[in-house]
mmCIF file of C-alpha atoms and ligand atoms in Angstrom:
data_model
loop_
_atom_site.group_PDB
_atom_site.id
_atom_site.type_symbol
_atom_site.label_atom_id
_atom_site.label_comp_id
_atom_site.label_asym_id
_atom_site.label_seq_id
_atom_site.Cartn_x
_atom_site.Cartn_y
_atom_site.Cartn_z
ATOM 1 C CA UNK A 1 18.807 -15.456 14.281
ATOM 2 C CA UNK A 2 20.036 -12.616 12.017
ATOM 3 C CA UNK A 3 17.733 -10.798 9.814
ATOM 4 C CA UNK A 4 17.970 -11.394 6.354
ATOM 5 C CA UNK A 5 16.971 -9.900 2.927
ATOM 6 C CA UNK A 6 13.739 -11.350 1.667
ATOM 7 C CA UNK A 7 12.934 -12.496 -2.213
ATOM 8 C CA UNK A 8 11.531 -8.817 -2.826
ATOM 9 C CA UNK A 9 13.617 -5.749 -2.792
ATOM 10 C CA UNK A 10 13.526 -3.837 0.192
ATOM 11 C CA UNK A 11 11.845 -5.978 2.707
ATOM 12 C CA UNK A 12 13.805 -8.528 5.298
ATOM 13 C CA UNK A 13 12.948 -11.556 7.104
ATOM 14 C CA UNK A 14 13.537 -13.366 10.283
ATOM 15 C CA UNK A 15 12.004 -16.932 10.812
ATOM 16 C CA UNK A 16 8.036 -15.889 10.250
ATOM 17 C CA UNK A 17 8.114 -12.195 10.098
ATOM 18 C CA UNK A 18 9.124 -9.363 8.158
ATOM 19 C CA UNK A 19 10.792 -6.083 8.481
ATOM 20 C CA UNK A 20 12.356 -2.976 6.615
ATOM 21 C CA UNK A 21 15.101 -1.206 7.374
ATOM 22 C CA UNK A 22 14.241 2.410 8.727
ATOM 23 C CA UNK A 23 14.748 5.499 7.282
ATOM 24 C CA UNK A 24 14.577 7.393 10.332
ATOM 25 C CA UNK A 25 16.235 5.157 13.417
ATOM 26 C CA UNK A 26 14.839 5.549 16.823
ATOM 27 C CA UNK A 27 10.884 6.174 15.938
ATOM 28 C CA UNK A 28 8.468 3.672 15.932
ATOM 29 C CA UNK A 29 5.507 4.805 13.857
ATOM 30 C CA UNK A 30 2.439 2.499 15.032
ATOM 31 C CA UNK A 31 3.939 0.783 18.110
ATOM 32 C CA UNK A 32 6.481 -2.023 15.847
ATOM 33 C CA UNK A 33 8.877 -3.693 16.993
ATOM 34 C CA UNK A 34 12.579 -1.943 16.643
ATOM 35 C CA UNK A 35 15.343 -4.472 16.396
ATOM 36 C CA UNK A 36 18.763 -3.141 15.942
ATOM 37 C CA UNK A 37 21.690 -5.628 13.821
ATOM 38 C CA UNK A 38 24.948 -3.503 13.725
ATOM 39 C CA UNK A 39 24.376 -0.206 12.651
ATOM 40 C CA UNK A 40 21.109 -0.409 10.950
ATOM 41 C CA UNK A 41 17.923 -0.797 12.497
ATOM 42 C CA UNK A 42 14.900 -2.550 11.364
ATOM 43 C CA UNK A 43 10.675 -2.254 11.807
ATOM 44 C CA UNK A 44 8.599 -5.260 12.026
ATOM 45 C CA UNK A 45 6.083 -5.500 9.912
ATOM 46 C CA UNK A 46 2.743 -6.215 11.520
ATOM 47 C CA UNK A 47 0.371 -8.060 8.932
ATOM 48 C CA UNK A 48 -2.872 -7.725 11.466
ATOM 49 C CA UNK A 49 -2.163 -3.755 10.648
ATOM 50 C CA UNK A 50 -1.046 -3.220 6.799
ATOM 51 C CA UNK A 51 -2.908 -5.315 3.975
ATOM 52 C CA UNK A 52 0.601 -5.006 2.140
ATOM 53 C CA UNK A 53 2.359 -6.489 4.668
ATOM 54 C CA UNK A 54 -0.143 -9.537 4.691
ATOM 55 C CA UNK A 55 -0.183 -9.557 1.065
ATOM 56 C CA UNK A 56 3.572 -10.244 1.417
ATOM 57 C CA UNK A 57 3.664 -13.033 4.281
ATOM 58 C CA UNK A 58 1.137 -14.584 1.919
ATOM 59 C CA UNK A 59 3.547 -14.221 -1.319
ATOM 60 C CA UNK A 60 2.477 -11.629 -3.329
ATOM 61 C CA UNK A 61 5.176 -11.021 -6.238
ATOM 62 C CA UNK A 62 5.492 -8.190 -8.893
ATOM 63 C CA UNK A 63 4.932 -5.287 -6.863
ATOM 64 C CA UNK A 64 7.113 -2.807 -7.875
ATOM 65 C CA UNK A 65 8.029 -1.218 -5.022
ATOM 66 C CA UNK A 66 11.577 -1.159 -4.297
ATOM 67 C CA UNK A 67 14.934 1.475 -4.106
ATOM 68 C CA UNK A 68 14.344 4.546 -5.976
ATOM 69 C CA UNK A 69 11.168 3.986 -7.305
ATOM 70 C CA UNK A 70 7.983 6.642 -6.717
ATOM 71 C CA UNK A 71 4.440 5.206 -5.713
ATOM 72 C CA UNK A 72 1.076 6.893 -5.282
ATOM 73 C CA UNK A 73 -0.506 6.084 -2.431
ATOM 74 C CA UNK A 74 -3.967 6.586 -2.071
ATOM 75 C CA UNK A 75 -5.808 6.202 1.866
ATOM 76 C CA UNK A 76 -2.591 6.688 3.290
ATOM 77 C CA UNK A 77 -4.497 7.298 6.548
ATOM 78 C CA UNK A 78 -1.759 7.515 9.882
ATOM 79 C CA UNK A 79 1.379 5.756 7.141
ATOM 80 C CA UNK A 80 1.398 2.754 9.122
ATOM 81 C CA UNK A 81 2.039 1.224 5.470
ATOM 82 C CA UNK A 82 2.989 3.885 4.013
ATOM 83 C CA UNK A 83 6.007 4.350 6.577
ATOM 84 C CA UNK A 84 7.193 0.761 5.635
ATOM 85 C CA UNK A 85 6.795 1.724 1.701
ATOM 86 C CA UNK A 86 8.734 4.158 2.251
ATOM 87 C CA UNK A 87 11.305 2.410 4.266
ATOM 88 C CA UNK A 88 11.502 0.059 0.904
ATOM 89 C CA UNK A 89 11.660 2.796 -2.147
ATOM 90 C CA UNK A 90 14.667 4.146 0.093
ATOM 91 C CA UNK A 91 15.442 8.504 0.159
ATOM 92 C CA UNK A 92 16.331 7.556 -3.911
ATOM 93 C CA UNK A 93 12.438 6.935 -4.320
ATOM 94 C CA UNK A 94 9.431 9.039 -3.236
ATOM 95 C CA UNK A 95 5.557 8.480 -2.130
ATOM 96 C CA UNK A 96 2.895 10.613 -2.362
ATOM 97 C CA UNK A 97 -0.235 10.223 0.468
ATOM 98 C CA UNK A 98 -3.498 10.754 -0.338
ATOM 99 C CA UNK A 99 -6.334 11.051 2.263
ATOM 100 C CA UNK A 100 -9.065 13.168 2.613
ATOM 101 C CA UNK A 101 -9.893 12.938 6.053
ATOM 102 C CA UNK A 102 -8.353 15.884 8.130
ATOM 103 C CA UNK A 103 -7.591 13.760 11.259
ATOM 104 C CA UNK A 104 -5.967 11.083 9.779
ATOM 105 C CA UNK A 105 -3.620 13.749 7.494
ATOM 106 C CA UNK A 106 -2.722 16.039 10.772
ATOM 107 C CA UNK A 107 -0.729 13.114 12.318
ATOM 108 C CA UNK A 108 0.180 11.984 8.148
ATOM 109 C CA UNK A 109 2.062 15.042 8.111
ATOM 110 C CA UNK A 110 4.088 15.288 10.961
ATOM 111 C CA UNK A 111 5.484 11.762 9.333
ATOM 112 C CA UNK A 112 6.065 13.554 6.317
ATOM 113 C CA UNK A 113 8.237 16.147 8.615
ATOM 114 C CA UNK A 114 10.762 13.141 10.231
ATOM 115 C CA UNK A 115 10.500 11.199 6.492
ATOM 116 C CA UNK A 116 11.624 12.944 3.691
ATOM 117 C CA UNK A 117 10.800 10.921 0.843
ATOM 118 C CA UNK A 118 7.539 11.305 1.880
ATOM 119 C CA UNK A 119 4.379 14.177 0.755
ATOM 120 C CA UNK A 120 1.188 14.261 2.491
ATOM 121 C CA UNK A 121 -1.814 15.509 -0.342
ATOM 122 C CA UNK A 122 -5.378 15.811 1.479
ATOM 123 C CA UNK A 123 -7.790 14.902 -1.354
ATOM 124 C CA UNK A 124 -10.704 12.352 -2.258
ATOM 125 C CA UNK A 125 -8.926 10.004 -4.816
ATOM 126 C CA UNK A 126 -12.123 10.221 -6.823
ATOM 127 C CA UNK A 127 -10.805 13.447 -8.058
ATOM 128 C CA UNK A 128 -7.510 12.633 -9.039
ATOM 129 C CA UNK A 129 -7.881 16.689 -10.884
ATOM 130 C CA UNK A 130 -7.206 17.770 -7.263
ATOM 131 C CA UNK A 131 -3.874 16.631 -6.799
ATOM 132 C CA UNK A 132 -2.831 16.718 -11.117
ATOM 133 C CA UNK A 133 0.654 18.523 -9.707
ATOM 134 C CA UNK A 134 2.055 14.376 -8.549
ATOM 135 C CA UNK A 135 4.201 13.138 -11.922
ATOM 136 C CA UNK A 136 3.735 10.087 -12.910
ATOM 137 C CA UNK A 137 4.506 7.318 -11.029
ATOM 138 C CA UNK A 138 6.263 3.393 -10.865
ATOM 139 C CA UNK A 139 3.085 2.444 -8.177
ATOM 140 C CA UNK A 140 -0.407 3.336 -7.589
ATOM 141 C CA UNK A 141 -1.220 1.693 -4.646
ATOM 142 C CA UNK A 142 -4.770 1.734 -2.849
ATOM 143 C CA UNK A 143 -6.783 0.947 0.541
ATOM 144 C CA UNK A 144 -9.548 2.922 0.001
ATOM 145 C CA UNK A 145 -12.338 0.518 1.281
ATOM 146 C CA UNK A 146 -15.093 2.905 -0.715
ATOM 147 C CA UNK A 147 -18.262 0.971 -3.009
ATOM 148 C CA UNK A 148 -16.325 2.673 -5.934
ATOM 149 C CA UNK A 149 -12.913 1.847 -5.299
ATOM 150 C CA UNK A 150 -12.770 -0.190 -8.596
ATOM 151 C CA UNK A 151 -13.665 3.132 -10.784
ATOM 152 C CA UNK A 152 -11.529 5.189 -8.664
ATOM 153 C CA UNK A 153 -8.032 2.917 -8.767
ATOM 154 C CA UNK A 154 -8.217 2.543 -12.743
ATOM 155 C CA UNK A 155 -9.029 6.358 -12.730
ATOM 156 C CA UNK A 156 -5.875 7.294 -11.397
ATOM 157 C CA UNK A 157 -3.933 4.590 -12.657
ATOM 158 C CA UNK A 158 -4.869 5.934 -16.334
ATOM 159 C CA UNK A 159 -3.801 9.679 -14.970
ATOM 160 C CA UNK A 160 -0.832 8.477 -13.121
ATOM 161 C CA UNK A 161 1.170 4.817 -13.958
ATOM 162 C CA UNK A 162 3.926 5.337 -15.847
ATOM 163 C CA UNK A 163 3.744 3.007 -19.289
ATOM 164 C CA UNK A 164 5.237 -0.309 -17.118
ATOM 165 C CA UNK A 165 4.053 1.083 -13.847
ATOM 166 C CA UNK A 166 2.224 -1.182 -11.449
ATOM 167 C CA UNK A 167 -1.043 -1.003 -9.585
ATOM 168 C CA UNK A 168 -2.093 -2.610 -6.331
ATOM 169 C CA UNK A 169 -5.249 -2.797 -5.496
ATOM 170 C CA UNK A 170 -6.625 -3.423 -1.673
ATOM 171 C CA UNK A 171 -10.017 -4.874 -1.398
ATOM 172 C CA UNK A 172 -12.450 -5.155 1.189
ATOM 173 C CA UNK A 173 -15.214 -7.261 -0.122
ATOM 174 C CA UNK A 174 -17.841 -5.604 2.606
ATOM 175 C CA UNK A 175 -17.402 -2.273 1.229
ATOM 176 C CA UNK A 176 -18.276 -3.223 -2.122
ATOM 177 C CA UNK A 177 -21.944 -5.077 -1.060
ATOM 178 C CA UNK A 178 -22.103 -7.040 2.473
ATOM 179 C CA UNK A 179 -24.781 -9.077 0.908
ATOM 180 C CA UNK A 180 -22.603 -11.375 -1.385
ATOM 181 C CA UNK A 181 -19.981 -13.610 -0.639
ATOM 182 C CA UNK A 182 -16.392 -12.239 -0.887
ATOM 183 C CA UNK A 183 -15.115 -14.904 -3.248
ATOM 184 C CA UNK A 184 -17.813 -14.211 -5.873
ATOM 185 C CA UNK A 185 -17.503 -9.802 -4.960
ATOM 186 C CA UNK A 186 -13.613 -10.725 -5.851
ATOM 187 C CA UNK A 187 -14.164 -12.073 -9.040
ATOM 188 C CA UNK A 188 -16.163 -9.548 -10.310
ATOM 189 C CA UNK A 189 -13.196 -7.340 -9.308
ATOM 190 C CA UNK A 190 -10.825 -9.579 -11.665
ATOM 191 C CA UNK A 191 -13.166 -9.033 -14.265
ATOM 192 C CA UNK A 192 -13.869 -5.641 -14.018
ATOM 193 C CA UNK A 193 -10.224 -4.408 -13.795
ATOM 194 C CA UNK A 194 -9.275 -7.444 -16.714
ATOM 195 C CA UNK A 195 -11.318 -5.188 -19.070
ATOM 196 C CA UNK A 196 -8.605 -2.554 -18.907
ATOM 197 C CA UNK A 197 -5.409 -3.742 -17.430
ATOM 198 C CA UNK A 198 -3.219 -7.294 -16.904
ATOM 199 C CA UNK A 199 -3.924 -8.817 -13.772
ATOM 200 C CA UNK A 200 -0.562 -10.389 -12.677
ATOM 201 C CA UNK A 201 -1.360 -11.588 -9.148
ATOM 202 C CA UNK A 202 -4.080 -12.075 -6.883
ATOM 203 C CA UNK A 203 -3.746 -13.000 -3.370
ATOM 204 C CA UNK A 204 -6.300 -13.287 -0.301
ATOM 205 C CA UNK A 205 -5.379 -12.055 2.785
ATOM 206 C CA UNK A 206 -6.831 -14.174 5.762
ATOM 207 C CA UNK A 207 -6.170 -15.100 7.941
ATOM 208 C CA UNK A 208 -4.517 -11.839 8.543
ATOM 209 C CA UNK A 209 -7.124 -9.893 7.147
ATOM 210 C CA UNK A 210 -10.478 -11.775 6.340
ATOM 211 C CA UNK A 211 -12.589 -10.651 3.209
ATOM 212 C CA UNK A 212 -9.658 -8.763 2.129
ATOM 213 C CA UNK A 213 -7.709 -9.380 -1.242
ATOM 214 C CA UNK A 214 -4.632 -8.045 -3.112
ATOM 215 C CA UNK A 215 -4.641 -7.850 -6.478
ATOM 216 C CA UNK A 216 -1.701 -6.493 -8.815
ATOM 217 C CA UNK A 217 -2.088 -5.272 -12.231
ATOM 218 C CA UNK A 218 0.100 -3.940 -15.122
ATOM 219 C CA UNK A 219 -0.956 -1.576 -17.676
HETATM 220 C C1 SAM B 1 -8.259 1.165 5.787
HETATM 221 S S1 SAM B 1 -7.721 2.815 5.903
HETATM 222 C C2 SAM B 1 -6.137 2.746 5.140
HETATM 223 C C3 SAM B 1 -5.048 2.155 5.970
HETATM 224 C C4 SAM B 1 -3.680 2.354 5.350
HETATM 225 N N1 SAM B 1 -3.669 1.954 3.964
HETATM 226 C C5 SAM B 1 -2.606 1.596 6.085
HETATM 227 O O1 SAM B 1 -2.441 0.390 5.841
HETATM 228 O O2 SAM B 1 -1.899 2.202 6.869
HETATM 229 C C6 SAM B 1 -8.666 3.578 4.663
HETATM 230 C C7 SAM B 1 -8.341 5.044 4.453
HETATM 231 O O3 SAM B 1 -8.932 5.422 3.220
HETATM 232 C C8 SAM B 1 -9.308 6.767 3.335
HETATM 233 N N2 SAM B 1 -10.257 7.070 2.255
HETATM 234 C C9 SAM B 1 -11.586 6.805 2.205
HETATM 235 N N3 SAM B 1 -12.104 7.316 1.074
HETATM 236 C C10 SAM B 1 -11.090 7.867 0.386
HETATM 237 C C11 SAM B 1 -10.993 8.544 -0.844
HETATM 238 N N4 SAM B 1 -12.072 8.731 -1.618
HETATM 239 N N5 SAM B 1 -9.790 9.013 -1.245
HETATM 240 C C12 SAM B 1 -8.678 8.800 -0.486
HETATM 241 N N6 SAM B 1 -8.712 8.165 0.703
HETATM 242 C C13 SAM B 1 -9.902 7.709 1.133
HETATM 243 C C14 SAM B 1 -9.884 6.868 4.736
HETATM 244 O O4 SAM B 1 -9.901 8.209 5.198
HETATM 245 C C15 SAM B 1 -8.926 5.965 5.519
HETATM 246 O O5 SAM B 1 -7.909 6.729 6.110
#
């Protein structure tokens, strides 16, 4: 079965699973699945690893990632899903990494040196005033899993998102308060983010991820 484009820009499917096409042939960057259709060769996509990659197979739409566009990426951690972003905004489009934790950035940046749209920044994305140098961007995208993260992903999408940019925010109801129940730890989420910014889609991400949830805004 050949691999085919899928509704949103940059990503591909075949039967049940997704791929993008890689910007640097040969590598495998967290142990995916290489499969080669003339001369281009595409990653698989493994849901169980990238919350974006789940928030696709479940249908997310309006994410604003695609050919040429730049994207903020904050928790970058090893670029398992930053890799496949940046497989998707192409070498026309750019993402910046941001991570604070110096294990996680050592192996970030030698994927930085084989990717070249690609910029590893080693900061705490509660200080956005660490890393002020990044122009403003189409995407903020963020997998922080910190009790802030609300605070801190409107922070830098005020500093950052271009006027029509898009934000998408990863979150992991645990990290917020274990005590409640994720549905109820999500909607105060929604209403929390509604008070600045246009929630355009909302999507939960079991069973690839339970207690997770995507949610995409627009300035
Ligand atoms: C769940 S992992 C991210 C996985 C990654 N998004 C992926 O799919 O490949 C969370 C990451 O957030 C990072 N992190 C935690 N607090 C942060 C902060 N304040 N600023 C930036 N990154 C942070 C952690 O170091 C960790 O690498």
């Amino acid at each position: 079965m050949a691999i085919k484009h899928h509704r949103l820009q940059g990503v591909f499917k075949q039967g049940n699973s997704i791929y993008t096409l890689s910007l640097n042939p040969g590598k495998q960057v967290y142990g995916e699945k290489l499969i080669k259709q003339g001369n281009k060769e595409f990653r698989e996509w493994n849901p169980k690893k990238s919350k974006l990659g789940a928030g696709i197979l479940k249908g997310i739409s309006q994410i604003g990632i695609m050919p040429g566009k730049t994207v903020l990426y904050l928790g970058c951690s090893y670029g398992t899903t930053c890799s496949h972003v940046s497989d998707m905004v192409t070498n026309t489009g750019f993402v910046f990494g941001v991570d604070p934790a110096p294990r996680v950035m050592r192996d970030f940046y030698f994927l930085c040196q084989e990717r070249k749209n690609m910029a590893p920044i080693m900061a705490d994305a509660n200080h956005p005033e660490e890393y002020s140098e990044v122009p403003k961007v189409d995407v903020v995208f963020q997998d922080i899993a910190q009790r802030q993260q609300v605070e801190i992903f409107l922070k830098n999408c005020r500093q950052f998102l271009k006027p029509k940019g898009t934000g998408i925010l990863s979150v992991k109801a645990r990290s917020i308060d274990v005590t409640k129940k994720p549905r109820h730890i999500f909607d105060n989420v929604r209403h929390q983010l509604s008070k600045e910014v246009k929630v355009v889609d909302y999507k939960e991400l079991a069973p690839f991820e339970m207690d997770h949830c995507l949610f995409v805004i627009k300035l």
